[in-house]
């Protein structure tokens, strides 16, 4: 392992003179909100970090990760339906 004790006079070419962007950003919805200081109502999908590249056909493409724990209308519907089914099962037992 390399440990830097103190910085010297000049920059090291290609190592300390160049700033490199993070290749990957957060994937979880709440961590994206935390990174960009978003509200609960803001659309997280617009803020996902992706990378652009040219594919074999020569077209510019963008790759972005799938957002985990993203609350969608479909998820809310499933949650409501699950609660409804649970309530129905309890009433049936009584």
mmCIF file of C-alpha atoms in Angstrom:
data_model
loop_
_atom_site.group_PDB
_atom_site.id
_atom_site.type_symbol
_atom_site.label_atom_id
_atom_site.label_comp_id
_atom_site.label_asym_id
_atom_site.label_seq_id
_atom_site.Cartn_x
_atom_site.Cartn_y
_atom_site.Cartn_z
ATOM 1 C CA UNK A 1 0.000 0.000 0.000
ATOM 2 C CA UNK A 2 1.033 3.567 -0.645
ATOM 3 C CA UNK A 3 0.840 6.132 2.135
ATOM 4 C CA UNK A 4 1.479 9.812 1.383
ATOM 5 C CA UNK A 5 3.306 11.415 4.293
ATOM 6 C CA UNK A 6 3.725 14.932 2.903
ATOM 7 C CA UNK A 7 3.256 16.682 -0.407
ATOM 8 C CA UNK A 8 6.389 17.584 -2.334
ATOM 9 C CA UNK A 9 7.243 20.675 -4.344
ATOM 10 C CA UNK A 10 5.764 19.675 -7.700
ATOM 11 C CA UNK A 11 2.875 17.630 -9.007
ATOM 12 C CA UNK A 12 3.307 14.046 -10.177
ATOM 13 C CA UNK A 13 2.390 13.903 -13.877
ATOM 14 C CA UNK A 14 -0.779 11.925 -14.514
ATOM 15 C CA UNK A 15 -1.375 11.220 -10.822
ATOM 16 C CA UNK A 16 -1.808 14.356 -8.733
ATOM 17 C CA UNK A 17 -2.190 16.972 -11.471
ATOM 18 C CA UNK A 18 -5.416 15.521 -12.960
ATOM 19 C CA UNK A 19 -8.845 15.433 -11.291
ATOM 20 C CA UNK A 20 -10.839 12.331 -12.257
ATOM 21 C CA UNK A 21 -14.618 12.161 -11.863
ATOM 22 C CA UNK A 22 -16.223 9.364 -9.873
ATOM 23 C CA UNK A 23 -17.293 6.702 -12.318
ATOM 24 C CA UNK A 24 -20.194 5.450 -10.228
ATOM 25 C CA UNK A 25 -22.714 7.370 -8.179
ATOM 26 C CA UNK A 26 -25.261 6.236 -5.623
ATOM 27 C CA UNK A 27 -27.828 3.658 -6.726
ATOM 28 C CA UNK A 28 -30.322 3.791 -3.860
ATOM 29 C CA UNK A 29 -33.066 6.426 -4.147
ATOM 30 C CA UNK A 30 -32.558 7.919 -0.668
ATOM 31 C CA UNK A 31 -28.798 8.197 -1.163
ATOM 32 C CA UNK A 32 -29.373 10.077 -4.444
ATOM 33 C CA UNK A 33 -31.745 12.411 -2.574
ATOM 34 C CA UNK A 34 -29.083 12.935 0.086
ATOM 35 C CA UNK A 35 -26.348 13.645 -2.482
ATOM 36 C CA UNK A 36 -28.333 16.266 -4.423
ATOM 37 C CA UNK A 37 -30.315 17.625 -1.428
ATOM 38 C CA UNK A 38 -33.684 16.718 -2.970
ATOM 39 C CA UNK A 39 -37.145 16.726 -1.411
ATOM 40 C CA UNK A 40 -39.408 13.704 -1.200
ATOM 41 C CA UNK A 41 -41.469 15.063 -4.107
ATOM 42 C CA UNK A 42 -38.521 15.550 -6.526
ATOM 43 C CA UNK A 43 -37.992 13.012 -9.305
ATOM 44 C CA UNK A 44 -34.887 10.999 -8.418
ATOM 45 C CA UNK A 45 -34.614 9.495 -11.919
ATOM 46 C CA UNK A 46 -33.427 12.823 -13.355
ATOM 47 C CA UNK A 47 -30.426 12.921 -11.006
ATOM 48 C CA UNK A 48 -28.939 9.430 -11.521
ATOM 49 C CA UNK A 49 -25.296 9.596 -12.562
ATOM 50 C CA UNK A 50 -24.623 7.831 -15.833
ATOM 51 C CA UNK A 51 -21.857 7.581 -18.353
ATOM 52 C CA UNK A 52 -21.940 8.164 -22.097
ATOM 53 C CA UNK A 53 -20.066 6.009 -24.560
ATOM 54 C CA UNK A 54 -20.122 5.179 -28.259
ATOM 55 C CA UNK A 55 -21.343 1.710 -29.129
ATOM 56 C CA UNK A 56 -20.091 -0.461 -31.982
ATOM 57 C CA UNK A 57 -22.530 1.172 -34.402
ATOM 58 C CA UNK A 58 -21.006 4.565 -33.588
ATOM 59 C CA UNK A 59 -24.024 5.958 -31.700
ATOM 60 C CA UNK A 60 -23.717 7.877 -28.435
ATOM 61 C CA UNK A 61 -25.395 5.872 -25.662
ATOM 62 C CA UNK A 62 -25.887 6.566 -21.955
ATOM 63 C CA UNK A 63 -25.767 3.884 -19.279
ATOM 64 C CA UNK A 64 -27.402 4.500 -15.905
ATOM 65 C CA UNK A 65 -27.930 2.072 -13.029
ATOM 66 C CA UNK A 66 -31.362 0.810 -12.026
ATOM 67 C CA UNK A 67 -32.534 2.776 -8.997
ATOM 68 C CA UNK A 68 -33.216 0.629 -5.946
ATOM 69 C CA UNK A 69 -35.974 1.404 -3.416
ATOM 70 C CA UNK A 70 -37.711 3.757 -5.827
ATOM 71 C CA UNK A 71 -41.297 4.390 -4.745
ATOM 72 C CA UNK A 72 -43.515 4.119 -7.817
ATOM 73 C CA UNK A 73 -47.320 4.171 -8.150
ATOM 74 C CA UNK A 74 -47.146 0.418 -8.792
ATOM 75 C CA UNK A 75 -45.356 -0.139 -5.464
ATOM 76 C CA UNK A 76 -47.908 1.973 -3.599
ATOM 77 C CA UNK A 77 -50.722 -0.017 -5.220
ATOM 78 C CA UNK A 78 -49.127 -3.294 -4.150
ATOM 79 C CA UNK A 79 -48.725 -1.975 -0.603
ATOM 80 C CA UNK A 80 -52.396 -0.984 -0.440
ATOM 81 C CA UNK A 81 -53.475 -4.338 -1.867
ATOM 82 C CA UNK A 82 -51.318 -6.247 0.634
ATOM 83 C CA UNK A 83 -52.865 -4.322 3.551
ATOM 84 C CA UNK A 84 -56.327 -4.940 2.130
ATOM 85 C CA UNK A 85 -55.665 -8.686 1.822
ATOM 86 C CA UNK A 86 -54.252 -8.830 5.368
ATOM 87 C CA UNK A 87 -57.332 -7.060 6.727
ATOM 88 C CA UNK A 88 -59.598 -9.409 4.797
ATOM 89 C CA UNK A 89 -57.821 -12.480 6.205
ATOM 90 C CA UNK A 90 -58.161 -11.174 9.773
ATOM 91 C CA UNK A 91 -61.891 -10.488 9.312
ATOM 92 C CA UNK A 92 -62.364 -13.955 7.834
ATOM 93 C CA UNK A 93 -60.818 -15.581 10.947
ATOM 94 C CA UNK A 94 -63.134 -13.707 13.319
#
